[in-house]
Amino acid sequence: MGFTFFLNSILLGIGLAMDAFSVSLANGLNEPCMRKRRMCKIAGIFGFFQALMPMIGWICVHTIVQYFQSFETLIPWIALGLLGYIGGKMLWEGIHAHGEDPCSKPGVSFQELLVQGIATSIDALSVGFTIAEYNFTSALLSATIIAIVTFIICMGGLYIGKKAGTKLAGKAGILGGLILIFIGIEIFVSSWI
């Protein structure tokens, strides 16, 4: 575990966190009066799932690789469905919110955050193949680094989204919903290219 290990883990974290960053941005747009504690909770959920999925992938490589490979084709469909649903709901609420105070909206529920966390990190299962040569401790350390990087990037996305959300007022929910739908489509399309 030298410099290359840490650099690779950080770069993996940055690459994996881009979808979570975009969803964090959408959440910040949707909830411009979000407090720091909630921001930490959201970023923590994304970081947790970005660490969990590579570890599940690593375990699959070391145990049931043949079953994982058949499941891998479903990943883009799952991400598209989950993000499409949450984005559509956010879009619907943004269109039907007329003159409401943006701070009075409840924001994304805990269950929806879990769905977002899974949807944005499910493609990270395949990272288990990338870190397959690591022993368990190294794989766990790499996953922890990925989680920390994701947390930091998502906090940035939430902060930017909040700032833009206060300026966009009622239209922020619409933009956030469109971003989620676009991310779902992007994950789906990029898996076939």
Short mmCIF file of C-alpha atoms in Angstrom, two decimals:
data_model
loop_
_atom_site.label_atom_id
_atom_site.label_comp_id
_atom_site.label_asym_id
_atom_site.label_seq_id
_atom_site.Cartn_x
_atom_site.Cartn_y
_atom_site.Cartn_z
CA MET A 1 0.00 0.00 0.00
CA GLY A 2 2.05 2.83 -1.32
CA PHE A 3 1.42 6.12 -3.05
CA THR A 4 -0.06 4.40 -6.12
CA PHE A 5 -2.64 2.56 -3.99
CA PHE A 6 -3.84 5.80 -2.40
CA LEU A 7 -3.80 7.70 -5.68
CA ASN A 8 -5.79 4.95 -7.42
CA SER A 9 -8.32 4.88 -4.57
CA ILE A 10 -8.75 8.66 -4.68
CA LEU A 11 -9.17 8.63 -8.47
CA LEU A 12 -11.70 5.80 -8.20
CA GLY A 13 -13.55 7.84 -5.60
CA ILE A 14 -13.63 10.90 -7.85
CA GLY A 15 -14.83 8.88 -10.83
CA LEU A 16 -17.50 7.06 -8.87
CA ALA A 17 -18.73 10.19 -7.10
CA MET A 18 -19.73 12.11 -10.24
CA ASP A 19 -23.28 10.72 -10.35
CA ALA A 20 -23.65 11.24 -6.60
CA PHE A 21 -22.35 14.81 -7.04
CA SER A 22 -25.02 15.53 -9.65
CA VAL A 23 -27.77 14.05 -7.47
CA SER A 24 -26.45 16.07 -4.51
CA LEU A 25 -26.62 19.16 -6.67
CA ALA A 26 -30.25 18.30 -7.52
CA ASN A 27 -31.05 17.74 -3.84
CA GLY A 28 -29.50 21.10 -2.96
CA LEU A 29 -31.54 22.78 -5.70
CA ASN A 30 -34.68 21.10 -4.39
CA GLU A 31 -34.02 22.05 -0.78
CA PRO A 32 -32.22 25.43 -0.69
CA CYS A 33 -32.71 25.93 3.07
CA MET A 34 -31.04 22.64 3.98
CA ARG A 35 -29.03 22.68 7.21
CA LYS A 36 -25.48 21.40 7.58
CA ARG A 37 -26.57 18.36 9.58
CA ARG A 38 -28.89 17.26 6.76
CA MET A 39 -26.15 17.95 4.21
CA CYS A 40 -23.80 15.67 6.17
CA LYS A 41 -26.50 13.00 6.34
CA ILE A 42 -27.07 13.10 2.57
CA ALA A 43 -23.35 13.12 1.73
CA GLY A 44 -22.82 10.34 4.29
CA ILE A 45 -25.46 8.14 2.65
CA PHE A 46 -23.84 8.60 -0.76
CA GLY A 47 -20.38 7.93 0.70
CA PHE A 48 -21.65 4.81 2.48
CA PHE A 49 -23.13 3.29 -0.67
CA GLN A 50 -20.09 4.25 -2.78
CA ALA A 51 -17.97 2.26 -0.31
CA LEU A 52 -20.44 -0.59 0.14
CA MET A 53 -20.90 -1.42 -3.54
CA PRO A 54 -17.21 -2.00 -4.39
CA MET A 55 -16.93 -4.20 -1.28
CA ILE A 56 -19.95 -6.22 -2.39
CA GLY A 57 -18.35 -6.48 -5.83
CA TRP A 58 -15.06 -7.59 -4.24
CA ILE A 59 -16.90 -10.26 -2.23
CA CYS A 60 -18.73 -11.42 -5.36
CA VAL A 61 -15.44 -11.76 -7.25
CA HIS A 62 -14.06 -13.90 -4.43
CA THR A 63 -17.18 -16.04 -3.99
CA ILE A 64 -20.00 -16.04 -6.55
CA VAL A 65 -18.55 -14.35 -9.64
CA GLN A 66 -20.69 -16.28 -12.15
CA TYR A 67 -23.92 -15.01 -10.55
CA PHE A 68 -22.64 -11.44 -10.37
CA GLN A 69 -21.80 -11.35 -14.07
CA SER A 70 -25.40 -12.20 -15.01
CA PHE A 71 -26.71 -9.50 -12.63
CA GLU A 72 -24.34 -6.88 -14.06
CA THR A 73 -26.51 -6.44 -17.19
CA LEU A 74 -29.43 -5.29 -15.01
CA ILE A 75 -27.49 -2.48 -13.32
CA PRO A 76 -28.25 0.23 -15.93
CA TRP A 77 -31.95 -0.68 -15.91
CA ILE A 78 -32.12 -0.47 -12.12
CA ALA A 79 -30.35 2.92 -12.04
CA LEU A 80 -32.62 4.28 -14.80
CA GLY A 81 -35.76 3.13 -13.01
CA LEU A 82 -34.78 4.43 -9.58
CA LEU A 83 -33.48 7.82 -10.71
CA GLY A 84 -36.31 8.22 -13.21
CA TYR A 85 -38.88 7.64 -10.48
CA ILE A 86 -37.34 10.04 -7.96
CA GLY A 87 -36.56 12.64 -10.65
CA GLY A 88 -40.09 12.39 -12.03
CA LYS A 89 -41.52 12.88 -8.55
CA MET A 90 -39.29 15.90 -7.96
CA LEU A 91 -40.23 17.30 -11.39
CA TRP A 92 -43.95 16.80 -10.69
CA GLU A 93 -43.70 18.56 -7.33
CA GLY A 94 -41.69 21.40 -8.88
CA ILE A 95 -44.28 21.98 -11.59
CA HIS A 96 -47.19 21.94 -9.14
CA ALA A 97 -45.56 24.16 -6.50
CA HIS A 98 -46.97 27.62 -7.18
CA GLY A 99 -45.66 30.44 -5.05
CA GLU A 100 -44.61 28.20 -2.17
CA ASP A 101 -41.77 29.18 0.12
CA PRO A 102 -38.86 26.93 -0.97
CA CYS A 103 -37.91 26.49 2.71
CA SER A 104 -41.31 25.00 3.54
CA LYS A 105 -40.79 21.97 1.28
CA PRO A 106 -39.93 18.78 3.18
CA GLY A 107 -37.14 17.72 0.82
CA VAL A 108 -36.19 14.20 -0.11
CA SER A 109 -37.27 11.55 2.41
CA PHE A 110 -34.84 9.11 4.03
CA GLN A 111 -36.21 6.26 1.89
CA GLU A 112 -35.70 8.34 -1.25
CA LEU A 113 -32.15 9.14 -0.14
CA LEU A 114 -31.47 5.42 0.22
CA VAL A 115 -32.83 4.83 -3.27
CA GLN A 116 -30.65 7.66 -4.61
CA GLY A 117 -27.64 6.20 -2.81
CA ILE A 118 -28.21 2.79 -4.35
CA ALA A 119 -29.02 4.15 -7.81
CA THR A 120 -25.89 6.31 -8.00
CA SER A 121 -23.56 3.66 -6.62
CA ILE A 122 -24.87 0.43 -8.14
CA ASP A 123 -22.44 0.75 -11.05
CA ALA A 124 -19.65 0.73 -8.44
CA LEU A 125 -20.29 -3.00 -7.96
CA SER A 126 -18.07 -3.58 -10.96
CA VAL A 127 -15.22 -1.78 -9.14
CA GLY A 128 -15.02 -5.00 -7.15
CA PHE A 129 -13.35 -6.46 -10.24
CA THR A 130 -10.86 -3.59 -10.28
CA ILE A 131 -9.81 -4.16 -6.69
CA ALA A 132 -10.10 -7.97 -6.84
CA GLU A 133 -6.36 -8.47 -6.39
CA TYR A 134 -6.42 -6.58 -3.08
CA ASN A 135 -6.66 -8.51 0.17
CA PHE A 136 -9.69 -7.77 2.36
CA THR A 137 -7.95 -5.07 4.43
CA SER A 138 -6.68 -3.23 1.35
CA ALA A 139 -10.09 -3.47 -0.34
CA LEU A 140 -11.75 -2.09 2.80
CA LEU A 141 -9.23 0.76 3.01
CA SER A 142 -9.77 1.58 -0.67
CA ALA A 143 -13.57 1.57 -0.13
CA THR A 144 -13.12 3.89 2.87
CA ILE A 145 -11.07 6.32 0.79
CA ILE A 146 -13.77 6.20 -1.91
CA ALA A 147 -16.39 7.01 0.76
CA ILE A 148 -14.41 9.99 2.08
CA VAL A 149 -13.84 11.38 -1.42
CA THR A 150 -17.54 10.90 -2.25
CA PHE A 151 -18.58 12.63 0.98
CA ILE A 152 -16.44 15.68 0.19
CA ILE A 153 -17.61 15.89 -3.42
CA CYS A 154 -21.28 15.49 -2.42
CA MET A 155 -20.97 18.22 0.21
CA GLY A 156 -19.71 20.47 -2.59
CA GLY A 157 -22.65 19.50 -4.79
CA LEU A 158 -25.15 20.16 -2.00
CA TYR A 159 -23.59 23.53 -1.25
CA ILE A 160 -23.61 24.61 -4.91
CA GLY A 161 -27.18 23.34 -5.33
CA LYS A 162 -28.35 25.24 -2.25
CA LYS A 163 -26.80 28.48 -3.47
CA ALA A 164 -28.32 28.08 -6.94
CA GLY A 165 -31.62 26.89 -5.46
CA THR A 166 -32.12 30.08 -3.49
CA LYS A 167 -31.58 32.09 -6.67
CA LEU A 168 -33.86 29.91 -8.80
CA ALA A 169 -36.63 29.80 -6.15
CA GLY A 170 -39.62 27.77 -7.45
CA LYS A 171 -37.90 26.42 -10.58
CA ALA A 172 -35.15 24.61 -8.66
CA GLY A 173 -37.29 21.49 -8.07
CA ILE A 174 -37.96 21.22 -11.80
CA LEU A 175 -34.25 21.54 -12.61
CA GLY A 176 -33.35 19.02 -9.89
CA GLY A 177 -35.87 16.50 -11.23
CA LEU A 178 -34.59 16.92 -14.77
CA ILE A 179 -31.01 16.40 -13.56
CA LEU A 180 -31.95 13.11 -11.86
CA ILE A 181 -33.80 11.86 -14.94
CA PHE A 182 -30.85 12.84 -17.14
CA ILE A 183 -28.38 11.00 -14.86
CA GLY A 184 -30.53 7.86 -15.03
CA ILE A 185 -30.59 8.06 -18.83
CA GLU A 186 -26.84 8.77 -18.96
CA ILE A 187 -26.03 5.72 -16.82
CA PHE A 188 -28.29 3.59 -19.00
CA VAL A 189 -26.94 4.85 -22.34
CA SER A 190 -23.27 4.80 -21.31
CA SER A 191 -23.59 1.15 -20.31
CA TRP A 192 -24.43 0.22 -23.91
CA ILE A 193 -21.64 2.25 -25.52
#
